[in-house]
PDB file of C-alpha atoms in Angstrom:
ATOM      1  CA  MET A   1     106.508 -64.504  59.725  1.00 91.00           C
ATOM      2  CA  SER A   2     108.400 -62.796  62.033  1.00 94.00           C
ATOM      3  CA  GLU A   3     108.019 -61.798  65.586  1.00 96.00           C
ATOM      4  CA  MET A   4     109.076 -58.169  65.494  1.00 97.00           C
ATOM      5  CA  ARG A   5     109.178 -55.629  68.346  1.00 95.00           C
ATOM      6  CA  VAL A   6     108.520 -52.041  68.180  1.00 94.00           C
ATOM      7  CA  VAL A   7     112.102 -50.058  68.512  1.00 92.00           C
ATOM      8  CA  GLY A   8     109.866 -46.688  68.504  1.00 89.00           C
ATOM      9  CA  VAL A   9     109.681 -43.681  65.992  1.00 91.00           C
ATOM     10  CA  ARG A  10     111.562 -40.378  65.474  1.00 86.00           C
ATOM     11  CA  VAL A  11     111.159 -37.961  63.228  1.00 83.00           C
ATOM     12  CA  GLU A  12     113.598 -37.913  59.593  1.00 78.00           C
ATOM     13  CA  LEU A  13     115.014 -34.128  59.318  1.00 76.00           C
ATOM     14  CA  PRO A  14     115.377 -32.238  56.795  1.00 77.00           C
ATOM     15  CA  ALA A  15     111.399 -33.483  56.007  1.00 76.00           C
ATOM     16  CA  ASN A  16     110.645 -34.010  59.739  1.00 81.00           C
ATOM     17  CA  GLN A  17     109.005 -37.131  58.440  1.00 86.00           C
ATOM     18  CA  PRO A  18     107.636 -39.725  60.749  1.00 91.00           C
ATOM     19  CA  ILE A  19     109.841 -43.122  61.079  1.00 91.00           C
ATOM     20  CA  LEU A  20     108.481 -46.675  62.571  1.00 94.00           C
ATOM     21  CA  LEU A  21     111.345 -49.290  63.340  1.00 93.00           C
ATOM     22  CA  LEU A  22     110.386 -52.268  64.461  1.00 94.00           C
ATOM     23  CA  ARG A  23     113.409 -54.645  64.775  1.00 94.00           C
ATOM     24  CA  GLU A  24     113.013 -59.032  64.608  1.00 94.00           C
ATOM     25  CA  THR A  25     112.415 -60.372  68.339  1.00 93.00           C
ATOM     26  CA  ASN A  26     114.070 -62.991  67.390  1.00 90.00           C
ATOM     27  CA  GLY A  27     116.980 -61.784  65.053  1.00 87.00           C
ATOM     28  CA  ASP A  28     119.558 -58.854  63.709  1.00 87.00           C
ATOM     29  CA  ARG A  29     116.988 -57.447  61.145  1.00 91.00           C
ATOM     30  CA  TYR A  30     115.398 -53.498  61.765  1.00 92.00           C
ATOM     31  CA  LEU A  31     112.149 -52.493  58.939  1.00 93.00           C
ATOM     32  CA  PRO A  32     111.810 -48.914  58.598  1.00 92.00           C
ATOM     33  CA  ILE A  33     108.596 -46.951  57.384  1.00 93.00           C
ATOM     34  CA  TRP A  34     107.540 -44.420  57.087  1.00 92.00           C
ATOM     35  CA  ILE A  35     104.497 -42.551  58.826  1.00 93.00           C
ATOM     36  CA  GLY A  36     102.102 -40.150  59.650  1.00 90.00           C
ATOM     37  CA  SER A  37     102.030 -37.552  62.188  1.00 88.00           C
ATOM     38  CA  VAL A  38      98.947 -38.014  64.023  1.00 89.00           C
ATOM     39  CA  GLU A  39     100.392 -42.060  63.978  1.00 92.00           C
ATOM     40  CA  ALA A  40     103.467 -41.168  64.870  1.00 91.00           C
ATOM     41  CA  THR A  41     102.116 -39.237  67.895  1.00 89.00           C
ATOM     42  CA  ALA A  42      99.816 -42.384  69.025  1.00 91.00           C
ATOM     43  CA  ILE A  43     102.440 -44.928  69.038  1.00 92.00           C
ATOM     44  CA  ALA A  44     104.712 -42.412  71.001  1.00 90.00           C
ATOM     45  CA  LEU A  45     102.654 -41.345  73.344  1.00 89.00           C
ATOM     46  CA  GLU A  46     100.967 -45.232  73.944  1.00 91.00           C
ATOM     47  CA  GLN A  47     105.443 -46.254  74.676  1.00 90.00           C
ATOM     48  CA  GLN A  48     105.589 -43.680  76.765  1.00 88.00           C
ATOM     49  CA  GLY A  49     102.267 -44.587  79.015  1.00 88.00           C
ATOM     50  CA  VAL A  50     101.136 -41.057  77.924  1.00 87.00           C
ATOM     51  CA  LYS A  51      96.725 -41.941  78.801  1.00 85.00           C
ATOM     52  CA  PRO A  52      95.326 -38.652  76.714  1.00 84.00           C
ATOM     53  CA  ALA A  53      91.820 -37.201  78.644  1.00 85.00           C
ATOM     54  CA  ARG A  54      89.839 -38.329  76.046  1.00 86.00           C
ATOM     55  CA  PRO A  55      90.126 -41.650  73.786  1.00 84.00           C
ATOM     56  CA  LEU A  56      92.106 -41.338  70.669  1.00 87.00           C
ATOM     57  CA  THR A  57      91.139 -43.111  67.378  1.00 90.00           C
ATOM     58  CA  HIS A  58      93.451 -46.047  67.892  1.00 92.00           C
ATOM     59  CA  ASP A  59      91.952 -46.344  72.201  1.00 91.00           C
ATOM     60  CA  LEU A  60      88.177 -45.907  70.341  1.00 92.00           C
ATOM     61  CA  LEU A  61      88.906 -48.413  68.118  1.00 94.00           C
ATOM     62  CA  LYS A  62      90.057 -50.618  71.476  1.00 94.00           C
ATOM     63  CA  ASP A  63      86.852 -50.026  72.678  1.00 93.00           C
ATOM     64  CA  VAL A  64      85.128 -50.790  70.059  1.00 95.00           C
ATOM     65  CA  ILE A  65      86.501 -53.690  69.100  1.00 95.00           C
ATOM     66  CA  SER A  66      85.898 -54.662  73.252  1.00 95.00           C
ATOM     67  CA  ALA A  67      82.224 -53.859  73.065  1.00 95.00           C
ATOM     68  CA  LEU A  68      81.331 -55.591  70.421  1.00 95.00           C
ATOM     69  CA  GLY A  69      82.799 -58.434  71.673  1.00 95.00           C
ATOM     70  CA  ARG A  70      85.833 -59.134  69.882  1.00 96.00           C
ATOM     71  CA  ARG A  71      89.335 -59.815  70.202  1.00 96.00           C
ATOM     72  CA  LEU A  72      92.752 -58.520  68.104  1.00 97.00           C
ATOM     73  CA  GLU A  73      95.028 -61.608  68.435  1.00 97.00           C
ATOM     74  CA  GLN A  74      97.973 -59.806  66.164  1.00 97.00           C
ATOM     75  CA  VAL A  75      98.900 -57.635  63.115  1.00 97.00           C
ATOM     76  CA  ARG A  76     100.980 -58.744  60.531  1.00 97.00           C
ATOM     77  CA  ILE A  77     102.869 -56.005  58.052  1.00 97.00           C
ATOM     78  CA  THR A  78     101.794 -58.578  55.050  1.00 97.00           C
ATOM     79  CA  ASP A  79     102.990 -56.349  51.779  1.00 96.00           C
ATOM     80  CA  LEU A  80     105.106 -54.141  50.513  1.00 94.00           C
ATOM     81  CA  GLN A  81     104.971 -52.599  46.835  1.00 92.00           C
ATOM     82  CA  GLU A  82     105.658 -49.671  45.298  1.00 91.00           C
ATOM     83  CA  GLY A  83     107.170 -48.329  49.121  1.00 89.00           C
ATOM     84  CA  THR A  84     103.677 -48.601  50.795  1.00 92.00           C
ATOM     85  CA  PHE A  85     103.442 -50.873  53.222  1.00 96.00           C
ATOM     86  CA  TYR A  86      99.876 -53.650  54.312  1.00 97.00           C
ATOM     87  CA  ALA A  87      99.325 -54.917  56.908  1.00 97.00           C
ATOM     88  CA  GLU A  88      96.076 -56.547  58.482  1.00 97.00           C
ATOM     89  CA  LEU A  89      94.578 -57.049  62.121  1.00 97.00           C
ATOM     90  CA  ILE A  90      93.958 -60.440  62.208  1.00 97.00           C
ATOM     91  CA  PHE A  91      90.584 -61.459  64.715  1.00 97.00           C
ATOM     92  CA  ASP A  92      89.246 -64.370  66.940  1.00 95.00           C
ATOM     93  CA  GLY A  93      87.203 -66.376  64.420  1.00 92.00           C
ATOM     94  CA  GLY A  94      89.166 -65.779  61.772  1.00 92.00           C
ATOM     95  CA  ILE A  95      88.806 -62.458  60.449  1.00 95.00           C
ATOM     96  CA  THR A  96      91.067 -60.115  58.997  1.00 97.00           C
ATOM     97  CA  VAL A  97      91.066 -56.369  58.153  1.00 97.00           C
ATOM     98  CA  SER A  98      93.090 -54.803  55.935  1.00 97.00           C
ATOM     99  CA  ALA A  99      94.707 -51.533  57.641  1.00 96.00           C
ATOM    100  CA  ARG A 100      98.139 -49.488  57.544  1.00 96.00           C
ATOM    101  CA  PRO A 101     101.008 -50.726  59.516  1.00 96.00           C
ATOM    102  CA  SER A 102     100.975 -47.514  61.432  1.00 95.00           C
ATOM    103  CA  ASP A 103      97.425 -47.430  63.043  1.00 95.00           C
ATOM    104  CA  SER A 104      97.739 -51.510  62.827  1.00 96.00           C
ATOM    105  CA  VAL A 105     100.901 -50.936  65.455  1.00 96.00           C
ATOM    106  CA  ALA A 106      99.194 -48.002  67.249  1.00 95.00           C
ATOM    107  CA  LEU A 107      96.473 -50.541  67.939  1.00 96.00           C
ATOM    108  CA  ALA A 108      98.609 -53.878  68.758  1.00 97.00           C
ATOM    109  CA  LEU A 109     100.556 -51.242  71.396  1.00 95.00           C
ATOM    110  CA  ARG A 110      97.500 -50.431  73.131  1.00 95.00           C
ATOM    111  CA  VAL A 111      96.160 -54.271  73.063  1.00 95.00           C
ATOM    112  CA  GLY A 112      99.256 -56.065  73.684  1.00 95.00           C
ATOM    113  CA  VAL A 113      99.250 -58.176  70.973  1.00 97.00           C
ATOM    114  CA  PRO A 114     101.969 -59.720  68.976  1.00 97.00           C
ATOM    115  CA  ILE A 115     103.663 -57.726  65.310  1.00 98.00           C
ATOM    116  CA  HIS A 116     104.549 -60.143  62.537  1.00 98.00           C
ATOM    117  CA  ALA A 117     106.386 -59.485  59.196  1.00 97.00           C
ATOM    118  CA  ALA A 118     106.542 -61.332  56.024  1.00 97.00           C
ATOM    119  CA  GLU A 119     109.438 -62.660  55.193  1.00 96.00           C
ATOM    120  CA  SER A 120     109.392 -61.153  51.851  1.00 95.00           C
ATOM    121  CA  VAL A 121     108.619 -57.842  53.373  1.00 95.00           C
ATOM    122  CA  LEU A 122     111.915 -57.781  55.230  1.00 94.00           C
ATOM    123  CA  SER A 123     113.824 -59.700  52.821  1.00 92.00           C
ATOM    124  CA  GLU A 124     112.945 -56.254  50.420  1.00 92.00           C
ATOM    125  CA  ALA A 125     112.778 -53.921  53.045  1.00 91.00           C
ATOM    126  CA  GLY A 126     114.365 -55.456  56.877  1.00 90.00           C
ATOM    127  CA  LEU A 127     117.826 -53.976  57.303  1.00 87.00           C
ATOM    128  CA  VAL A 128     120.524 -55.550  59.159  1.00 85.00           C
ATOM    129  CA  ILE A 129     122.652 -53.007  61.318  1.00 73.00           C
ATOM    130  CA  PRO A 130     126.389 -53.857  62.167  1.00 64.00           C
ATOM    131  CA  ASP A 131     127.661 -54.288  65.581  1.00 58.00           C
ATOM    132  CA  GLU A 132     129.218 -50.774  65.285  1.00 54.00           C
ATOM    133  CA  GLN A 133     126.291 -49.093  64.164  1.00 57.00           C
ATOM    134  CA  GLU A 134     124.815 -50.331  67.509  1.00 58.00           C
ATOM    135  CA  ASP A 135     125.966 -47.708  68.735  1.00 63.00           C
ATOM    136  CA  GLU A 136     123.548 -45.629  66.937  1.00 62.00           C
ATOM    137  CA  VAL A 137     120.215 -47.975  67.980  1.00 64.00           C
ATOM    138  CA  GLU A 138     121.534 -46.726  71.963  1.00 66.00           C
ATOM    139  CA  LYS A 139     120.893 -43.077  70.770  1.00 62.00           C
ATOM    140  CA  PHE A 140     117.657 -43.667  68.786  1.00 66.00           C
ATOM    141  CA  ARG A 141     116.255 -45.563  72.015  1.00 64.00           C
ATOM    142  CA  GLU A 142     117.781 -42.415  74.218  1.00 64.00           C
ATOM    143  CA  PHE A 143     116.007 -40.037  71.355  1.00 61.00           C
ATOM    144  CA  LEU A 144     112.686 -42.236  72.152  1.00 61.00           C
ATOM    145  CA  ASP A 145     113.037 -41.169  76.009  1.00 62.00           C
ATOM    146  CA  SER A 146     113.358 -37.821  75.494  1.00 60.00           C
ATOM    147  CA  VAL A 147     110.841 -37.102  72.201  1.00 57.00           C
ATOM    148  CA  SER A 148     107.676 -35.583  73.402  1.00 59.00           C
ATOM    149  CA  PRO A 149     104.134 -35.734  71.064  1.00 56.00           C
ATOM    150  CA  GLU A 150     104.797 -32.095  70.494  1.00 57.00           C
ATOM    151  CA  ASP A 151     108.410 -33.271  68.246  1.00 52.00           C
ATOM    152  CA  PHE A 152     105.940 -34.499  65.487  1.00 51.00           C
ATOM    153  CA  ARG A 153     103.833 -31.538  64.495  1.00 48.00           C
ATOM    154  CA  GLY A 154     105.165 -30.830  61.313  1.00 47.00           C
ATOM    155  CA  ALA A 155     106.697 -27.548  60.244  1.00 41.00           C
ATOM    156  CA  GLN A 156     104.272 -25.594  58.602  1.00 39.00           C
ATOM    157  CA  PRO A 157     104.599 -24.162  54.968  1.00 41.00           C
ATOM    158  CA  GLY A 158     106.780 -20.594  54.909  1.00 41.00           C
TER     159      GLY A 158
END
């Protein structure tokens, strides 16, 4: 397993499909994961430090975990099957719960726990961005700094 950090989310055009971008903490591979707009908004809000007036689902889950006296220890992106990523929430006491990577990352950001990806997932879907494309990554980071939650609302059918 490789530890990953969240680079951010962006909307892929023309389909308005949000993408979560992770990068190896001690490596050169990036892991792009297509996610839903609700989860993209939840991740973007947390990265920007925006606290909604009422708890979102991931905030609620964090509070429920704490109220039950449990502790989330890490998130693992464990598998990729036919284009679908799979993840697990790892709790104290060895409790493991299957979850979508987007929900897992949104929760991990709120709780402050590490995110890991299996080597098999990185081998299959990880991307190495050559040095000459690093400016593209910087542009992506600049985009993340200017994005707002409203940007993740999908276009209405015509």
